[in-house]
Short mmCIF file of C-alpha atoms and ligand atoms in Angstrom, two decimals:
data_model
loop_
_atom_site.label_atom_id
_atom_site.label_comp_id
_atom_site.label_asym_id
_atom_site.label_seq_id
_atom_site.Cartn_x
_atom_site.Cartn_y
_atom_site.Cartn_z
CA UNK U 1 -8.24 -41.05 23.41
CA UNK U 2 -5.25 -42.73 23.47
CA UNK U 3 -2.48 -43.65 21.40
CA UNK U 4 -3.58 -46.69 18.82
CA UNK U 5 -1.31 -49.74 17.99
CA UNK U 6 -1.34 -50.21 13.91
CA UNK U 7 1.14 -52.75 13.59
CA UNK U 8 2.78 -55.38 16.10
CA UNK U 9 5.91 -57.65 15.35
CA UNK U 10 7.50 -60.00 17.58
CA UNK U 11 10.29 -59.59 16.64
CA UNK U 12 12.03 -62.84 19.15
CA UNK U 13 9.00 -64.19 20.35
CA UNK U 14 8.04 -63.59 24.33
CA UNK U 15 10.48 -61.43 24.93
CA UNK U 16 10.84 -58.93 22.30
CA UNK U 17 8.33 -57.12 20.11
CA UNK U 18 8.10 -53.73 17.90
CA UNK U 19 4.92 -51.49 18.22
CA UNK U 20 4.03 -49.31 15.13
CA UNK U 21 1.64 -46.39 17.01
CA UNK U 22 -0.24 -43.36 15.24
CA UNK U 23 1.27 -40.48 17.11
CA UNK U 24 1.27 -37.81 14.20
CA UNK U 25 2.73 -34.37 16.83
CA UNK U 26 5.06 -36.92 17.76
CA UNK U 27 6.18 -38.48 14.50
CA UNK U 28 6.01 -34.42 13.35
CA UNK U 29 8.83 -33.80 15.06
CA UNK U 30 10.64 -37.06 16.19
CA UNK U 31 14.66 -36.75 15.56
CA UNK U 32 16.81 -39.62 16.24
CA UNK U 33 18.11 -39.37 19.77
CA UNK U 34 14.56 -39.15 21.40
CA UNK U 35 12.25 -41.02 23.60
CA UNK U 36 8.70 -41.10 24.93
CA UNK U 37 7.34 -42.49 28.12
CA UNK U 38 4.18 -43.89 27.97
CA UNK U 39 1.49 -44.37 30.25
CA UNK U 40 -0.41 -48.04 29.14
CA UNK U 41 -3.96 -47.38 31.65
CA UNK U 42 -4.61 -44.61 34.86
CA UNK U 43 -2.34 -46.78 37.29
CA UNK U 44 0.34 -47.62 34.48
CA UNK U 45 4.16 -46.71 35.54
CA UNK U 46 5.69 -44.16 33.44
CA UNK U 47 8.39 -45.96 30.56
CA UNK U 48 10.78 -44.22 28.49
CA UNK U 49 11.17 -46.32 24.93
CA UNK U 50 13.13 -44.98 22.69
CA UNK U 51 12.06 -43.59 19.16
CA UNK U 52 13.12 -46.55 17.13
CA UNK U 53 11.86 -45.43 13.85
CA UNK U 54 9.58 -42.61 11.98
CA UNK U 55 7.25 -42.10 9.29
CA UNK U 56 6.14 -38.36 9.22
CA UNK U 57 3.78 -39.07 6.26
CA UNK U 58 1.89 -42.27 8.11
CA UNK U 59 2.16 -39.81 11.21
CA UNK U 60 3.46 -43.03 13.35
CA UNK U 61 6.38 -43.67 15.29
CA UNK U 62 8.04 -47.43 15.75
CA UNK U 63 9.24 -48.86 19.45
CA UNK U 64 11.17 -51.81 19.94
CA UNK U 65 11.21 -53.40 23.82
CA UNK U 66 12.35 -56.01 25.87
CA UNK U 67 10.19 -58.04 28.16
CA UNK U 68 11.92 -57.01 31.66
CA UNK U 69 9.03 -56.48 34.20
CA UNK U 70 5.04 -56.08 34.91
CA UNK U 71 5.07 -52.88 32.45
CA UNK U 72 7.00 -54.40 29.53
CA UNK U 73 5.09 -57.42 30.34
CA UNK U 74 1.99 -55.42 30.30
CA UNK U 75 2.86 -53.76 26.84
CA UNK U 76 3.42 -56.39 25.19
CA UNK U 77 0.40 -57.62 26.29
CA UNK U 78 -1.77 -55.13 24.16
CA UNK U 79 -2.87 -56.38 20.06
CA UNK U 80 -3.29 -54.20 17.06
CA UNK U 81 -5.66 -51.96 17.51
CA UNK U 82 -5.61 -51.63 21.02
CA UNK U 83 -4.43 -48.17 22.26
CA UNK U 84 -2.14 -46.64 25.09
CA UNK U 85 -3.66 -44.72 26.85
CA UNK U 86 -0.61 -41.41 26.82
CA UNK U 87 2.61 -41.45 24.71
CA UNK U 88 4.63 -38.29 26.42
CA UNK U 89 7.32 -37.25 23.55
CA UNK U 90 9.39 -36.60 21.93
CA UNK U 91 11.45 -35.87 24.45
CA UNK U 92 15.00 -35.51 25.18
CA UNK U 93 18.24 -34.16 23.52
CA UNK U 94 17.91 -35.31 19.79
CA UNK U 95 21.99 -37.07 18.72
CA UNK U 96 23.85 -33.90 17.23
CA UNK U 97 24.65 -35.16 13.31
CA UNK U 98 26.57 -33.15 11.33
CA UNK U 99 28.50 -34.06 7.87
CA UNK U 100 31.81 -35.80 9.22
CA UNK U 101 32.61 -38.42 6.94
CA UNK U 102 32.70 -42.37 8.40
CA UNK U 103 30.28 -43.13 12.10
CA UNK U 104 30.64 -46.09 13.54
CA UNK U 105 27.30 -46.83 15.33
CA UNK U 106 27.13 -49.85 17.52
CA UNK U 107 24.35 -51.54 18.69
CA UNK U 108 23.86 -54.56 21.63
CA UNK U 109 20.08 -56.34 22.06
CA UNK U 110 17.51 -53.65 21.80
CA UNK U 111 19.63 -51.34 21.25
CA UNK U 112 19.57 -52.04 17.89
CA UNK U 113 16.48 -51.15 16.87
CA UNK U 114 17.75 -47.76 19.35
CA UNK U 115 20.81 -47.50 16.80
CA UNK U 116 18.95 -48.09 13.66
CA UNK U 117 17.57 -44.26 13.99
CA UNK U 118 20.67 -42.80 15.26
CA UNK U 119 22.99 -44.84 12.23
CA UNK U 120 20.10 -43.08 9.82
CA UNK U 121 20.30 -40.08 10.57
CA UNK U 122 24.46 -40.07 10.29
CA UNK U 123 23.06 -41.89 7.05
CA UNK U 124 20.72 -38.88 5.90
CA UNK U 125 23.09 -36.59 6.71
CA UNK U 126 25.96 -37.95 4.03
CA UNK U 127 27.92 -40.06 6.31
CA UNK U 128 29.62 -43.21 5.90
CA UNK U 129 27.70 -45.61 8.24
CA UNK U 130 29.36 -49.11 10.31
CA UNK U 131 27.01 -50.80 11.78
CA UNK U 132 28.12 -52.42 14.67
CA UNK U 133 25.78 -54.81 16.02
CA UNK U 134 25.88 -57.95 18.79
CA UNK U 135 23.73 -60.50 20.13
CA UNK U 136 23.49 -63.72 22.03
CA UNK U 137 23.08 -65.59 19.25
CA UNK U 138 21.60 -65.15 15.12
CA UNK U 139 18.05 -65.39 16.04
CA UNK U 140 18.46 -62.53 18.79
CA UNK U 141 20.05 -60.05 16.13
CA UNK U 142 17.14 -57.26 15.25
CA UNK U 143 17.12 -54.61 12.21
CA UNK U 144 20.10 -55.89 10.52
CA UNK U 145 17.33 -56.33 7.30
CA UNK U 146 16.88 -53.14 7.82
CA UNK U 147 20.46 -51.48 8.59
CA UNK U 148 21.62 -52.93 5.14
CA UNK U 149 19.09 -50.96 3.93
CA UNK U 150 21.65 -48.23 3.66
CA UNK U 151 24.77 -48.71 5.67
CA UNK U 152 27.43 -49.73 3.12
CA UNK U 153 28.71 -52.06 6.32
CA UNK U 154 27.36 -54.11 8.76
CA UNK U 155 29.66 -55.62 11.12
CA UNK U 156 27.98 -58.34 12.86
CA UNK U 157 29.30 -60.47 16.27
CA UNK U 158 27.32 -63.25 17.83
CA UNK U 159 28.65 -64.54 21.51
CA UNK U 160 28.19 -68.15 20.39
CA UNK U 161 29.12 -67.10 16.95
CA UNK U 162 25.88 -68.37 15.08
CA UNK U 163 26.78 -65.95 12.51
CA UNK U 164 29.73 -63.31 11.98
CA UNK U 165 32.59 -62.87 15.10
CA UNK U 166 32.50 -64.55 17.43
CA UNK U 167 33.08 -62.22 20.58
CA UNK U 168 31.71 -59.45 21.47
CA UNK U 169 30.88 -55.93 19.43
CA UNK U 170 34.26 -54.14 21.08
CA UNK U 171 36.63 -56.85 19.46
CA UNK U 172 34.59 -56.17 15.78
CA UNK U 173 35.11 -52.20 17.08
CA UNK U 174 38.72 -52.19 18.29
CA UNK U 175 39.87 -54.09 14.69
CA UNK U 176 37.89 -51.75 13.10
CA UNK U 177 39.39 -48.96 14.25
CA UNK U 178 42.71 -50.57 14.34
CA UNK U 179 42.51 -50.93 10.34
CA UNK U 180 40.54 -47.51 9.77
CA UNK U 181 42.43 -44.03 10.99
CA UNK U 182 39.74 -41.77 9.68
CA UNK U 183 36.51 -42.30 11.98
CA UNK U 184 34.91 -39.46 13.52
CA UNK U 185 32.63 -40.88 15.84
CA UNK U 186 31.29 -44.17 17.25
CA UNK U 187 27.36 -44.58 19.27
CA UNK U 188 26.91 -46.78 20.98
CA UNK U 189 23.37 -47.93 22.20
CA UNK U 190 23.14 -51.04 24.49
CA UNK U 191 23.90 -52.84 28.17
CA UNK U 192 25.29 -50.49 30.39
CA UNK U 193 28.46 -52.69 30.18
CA UNK U 194 28.38 -52.54 26.55
CA UNK U 195 28.23 -49.21 26.21
CA UNK U 196 31.00 -48.77 29.46
CA UNK U 197 33.27 -51.40 26.57
CA UNK U 198 33.13 -49.93 23.77
CA UNK U 199 33.95 -46.24 25.96
CA UNK U 200 36.94 -48.16 27.03
CA UNK U 201 38.37 -49.17 23.10
CA UNK U 202 37.70 -46.44 22.22
CA UNK U 203 39.62 -44.11 24.58
CA UNK U 204 43.37 -44.77 23.38
CA UNK U 205 42.45 -44.49 19.72
CA UNK U 206 40.92 -40.66 20.82
CA UNK U 207 37.70 -41.37 18.49
CA UNK U 208 34.89 -39.51 19.64
CA UNK U 209 32.53 -41.61 21.45
CA UNK U 210 28.59 -40.67 22.32
CA UNK U 211 26.62 -43.21 24.90
CA UNK U 212 22.79 -43.41 25.49
CA UNK U 213 21.82 -43.62 28.80
CA UNK U 214 18.55 -45.46 29.99
CA UNK U 215 18.84 -44.14 33.46
CA UNK U 216 15.86 -44.76 35.38
CA UNK U 217 13.26 -42.00 34.80
CA UNK U 218 9.75 -40.90 36.15
CA UNK U 219 9.23 -37.40 34.78
CA UNK U 220 10.96 -37.69 31.94
CA UNK U 221 11.31 -33.43 31.91
CA UNK U 222 13.84 -32.43 34.35
CA UNK U 223 11.71 -32.09 37.35
CA UNK U 224 12.27 -35.46 39.13
CA UNK U 225 15.41 -36.23 39.80
CA UNK U 226 14.88 -40.21 39.11
CA UNK U 227 17.79 -40.22 36.19
CA UNK U 228 20.33 -37.71 37.87
CA UNK U 229 24.07 -38.82 36.20
CA UNK U 230 27.03 -38.51 36.77
CA UNK U 231 29.25 -37.25 33.89
CA UNK U 232 32.50 -35.42 33.97
CA UNK U 233 32.14 -34.81 37.50
CA UNK U 234 29.18 -33.08 37.07
CA UNK U 235 25.50 -34.24 37.99
CA UNK U 236 23.30 -34.18 34.57
CA UNK U 237 20.13 -35.32 34.33
CA UNK U 238 19.62 -37.85 31.32
CA UNK U 239 16.17 -36.70 30.56
CA UNK U 240 16.47 -33.37 29.31
CA UNK U 241 20.62 -32.89 29.56
CA UNK U 242 20.87 -36.15 27.29
CA UNK U 243 20.14 -39.02 27.12
CA UNK U 244 23.54 -39.06 25.46
CA UNK U 245 27.00 -38.12 26.62
CA UNK U 246 30.64 -37.91 26.25
CA UNK U 247 31.18 -42.46 26.66
CA UNK U 248 34.21 -41.32 28.51
CA UNK U 249 33.24 -38.83 31.00
CA UNK U 250 29.80 -41.34 32.70
CA UNK U 251 29.85 -43.02 35.50
CA UNK U 252 28.75 -45.83 33.88
CA UNK U 253 29.64 -47.27 37.87
CA UNK U 254 26.82 -44.67 39.50
CA UNK U 255 25.08 -45.59 36.63
CA UNK U 256 24.66 -49.83 37.03
CA UNK U 257 23.90 -49.08 40.74
CA UNK U 258 21.55 -46.99 40.74
CA UNK U 259 19.74 -49.32 37.60
CA UNK U 260 19.83 -51.41 40.39
CA UNK U 261 18.09 -49.78 42.88
CA UNK U 262 14.39 -50.70 42.64
CA UNK U 263 15.33 -54.52 42.12
CA UNK U 264 13.08 -55.69 44.95
CA UNK U 265 10.16 -53.62 43.96
CA UNK U 266 9.77 -54.56 40.86
CA UNK U 267 10.51 -58.25 41.20
CA UNK U 268 6.92 -57.60 43.67
CA UNK U 269 5.27 -56.28 40.62
CA UNK U 270 5.99 -58.72 38.17
CA UNK U 271 4.95 -61.61 40.04
CA UNK U 272 2.22 -60.04 41.56
CA UNK U 273 0.89 -59.40 37.29
CA UNK U 274 1.81 -62.52 37.20
CA UNK U 275 0.09 -63.97 38.59
CA UNK U 276 -3.01 -61.71 37.72
CA UNK U 277 -3.11 -59.59 40.25
CA UNK U 278 -5.42 -56.91 40.51
CA UNK U 279 -5.11 -53.37 38.92
CA UNK U 280 -5.13 -51.51 42.05
CA UNK U 281 -2.39 -53.06 43.48
CA UNK U 282 1.37 -54.56 42.94
CA UNK U 283 3.18 -51.48 41.05
C1 FAD F 301 15.69 -43.07 27.71
C2 FAD F 301 15.98 -44.47 27.56
C3 FAD F 301 15.52 -45.22 26.44
C4 FAD F 301 14.74 -46.45 27.11
N1 FAD F 301 14.82 -46.69 25.25
C5 FAD F 301 14.11 -48.39 25.84
C6 FAD F 301 13.87 -49.15 24.15
O1 FAD F 301 14.08 -49.05 22.77
N2 FAD F 301 13.10 -50.51 24.35
C7 FAD F 301 13.51 -50.89 26.13
O2 FAD F 301 13.15 -52.50 25.56
N3 FAD F 301 13.98 -50.63 26.74
C8 FAD F 301 14.32 -49.31 26.67
N4 FAD F 301 14.70 -48.39 28.53
C9 FAD F 301 14.36 -48.68 29.45
C10 FAD F 301 12.68 -49.22 29.81
O3 FAD F 301 11.98 -48.06 29.71
C11 FAD F 301 12.89 -50.14 30.49
O4 FAD F 301 13.40 -52.27 30.72
C12 FAD F 301 11.69 -50.34 31.28
O5 FAD F 301 11.05 -48.80 32.07
C13 FAD F 301 11.44 -51.89 32.95
O6 FAD F 301 9.72 -51.66 32.75
P1 FAD F 301 9.76 -52.54 33.34
O7 FAD F 301 8.35 -52.08 34.68
O8 FAD F 301 8.62 -53.87 32.70
O9 FAD F 301 10.61 -53.35 34.66
P2 FAD F 301 10.65 -53.37 36.36
O10 FAD F 301 10.93 -54.18 36.17
O11 FAD F 301 10.21 -52.64 36.31
O12 FAD F 301 12.51 -53.07 36.13
C14 FAD F 301 13.27 -53.72 35.17
C15 FAD F 301 14.65 -53.10 34.69
O13 FAD F 301 14.59 -51.94 33.86
C16 FAD F 301 15.06 -50.95 34.32
N5 FAD F 301 13.84 -49.57 35.00
C17 FAD F 301 12.74 -49.88 34.95
N6 FAD F 301 11.61 -48.71 35.83
C18 FAD F 301 12.59 -47.44 34.31
C19 FAD F 301 12.49 -46.61 34.23
N7 FAD F 301 11.30 -45.53 34.39
N8 FAD F 301 13.36 -46.23 33.88
C20 FAD F 301 13.99 -46.87 32.45
N9 FAD F 301 14.45 -48.03 32.80
C21 FAD F 301 14.23 -49.03 33.86
C22 FAD F 301 15.74 -50.93 35.38
O14 FAD F 301 17.45 -51.08 35.75
C23 FAD F 301 15.04 -52.23 36.47
O15 FAD F 301 16.01 -52.65 36.78
C24 FAD F 301 14.69 -46.51 28.21
C25 FAD F 301 14.84 -45.95 29.15
C26 FAD F 301 14.90 -44.62 29.14
C27 FAD F 301 16.03 -43.93 30.14
S1 FES F 302 12.80 -38.63 34.70
FE1 FES F 302 12.86 -36.90 35.88
S2 FES F 302 14.90 -35.54 36.39
FE2 FES F 302 14.70 -36.50 34.10
#
C-alpha cells in the first residue's frame, strides 16, 4: 500500500503545487529541516523533497514542489486520492533550533515552503523570527499568509517591484542587518545563487549563516555518495551530514557544477515523458 495524497493545491498554476500526504509514521518524527525521498511508482527515480510542514495529530506531511523535469511532472499528474508508491523519511539532520533571540529566515522561490517549517520551529522555540521572502513577481510568492500567521515581520522582495522591495532578498537582508545588530542567525533556503549571495552579505556582519543544500541525491542514507559536497575543505554527504551547513564554508561552485552533471539525460527523460513514452524507458 502506498502513501495517499489527501490534498492537492496548485500554488502557481502548472508550476508549483502542495501535497498533503497521509504518512503518520513520518509525521510523528518529522522536524524542521528534514526531507523525504519519494518514488512515484516501481520505475520511478528517487525524488528528495523537503517536509514543508507536518500535522502529527492528523498524521500528515506537506510537501511543495516545483515542476522542473520528468519526476516532478509525473508527481504533478497525480490527483487527490492517488497514491505515491513509497515515501521514505524523515531524512537528514533536523535544523539546530534553540532560543537565541532574533533569527532571519530567507526564502526564495519554492525554498520559501521549506523555510516556512524552519521559521515555525524557531518561532515555537521563542525566537523573534523575521522572514524575508522573494520571487520574480507577486503571483509567484509562496506561503506569505502562513508566515504572516506567526512571524512578527515578513519582508518581501520582488524582481519587478509588484509587491514589497523592488530587487533581491539580499538587499532587504543587507538593510536589516545594518539596522539591527542583535540578529543571531540567518537561515537561507532557495536557489543556490541566492544562498551563495546571502552568505556573501552576512559575512562582513559575522552572523551565523545556515544554508540548506539541494545536492543531487539517490539513496539519502549516506551510501551512494551522489550528494557529495565540500564544506570547510572537507567532503560531506548532504543527506546525512546536512542538508544544512555553515554558508560561509560551502563550496558553492562545486555544488552548482554537480547539480548540472546529468542535464542531458534529464532533458531526454522529460521529452520522453511529455511525448507519452512508455513506462519502461526514459528514466
Ligand atoms: C534535500 C533536498 C530537498 C529538496 N526539496 C525540494 C522541495 O521541497 N521542493 C522542490 O521543488 N524541490 C526540492 N528539491 C529538488 C528536487 O529534488 C528536484 O527538483 C527533483 O529531484 C527534480 O527531479 P525531476 O525529475 O523533476 O527533474 P530532472 O530533470 O531530473 O532534474 C532537474 C534538476 O533538478 C535537480 N535534481 C534532479 N534529480 C535530483 C535528485 N535526485 N536530487 C536532487 N536534485 C535533483 C538537478 O539540479 C537537475 O538539474 C530538493 C532537493 C534536495 C536534495
Ligand atoms: S544521497 Fe547517497 S550518500 Fe547522500
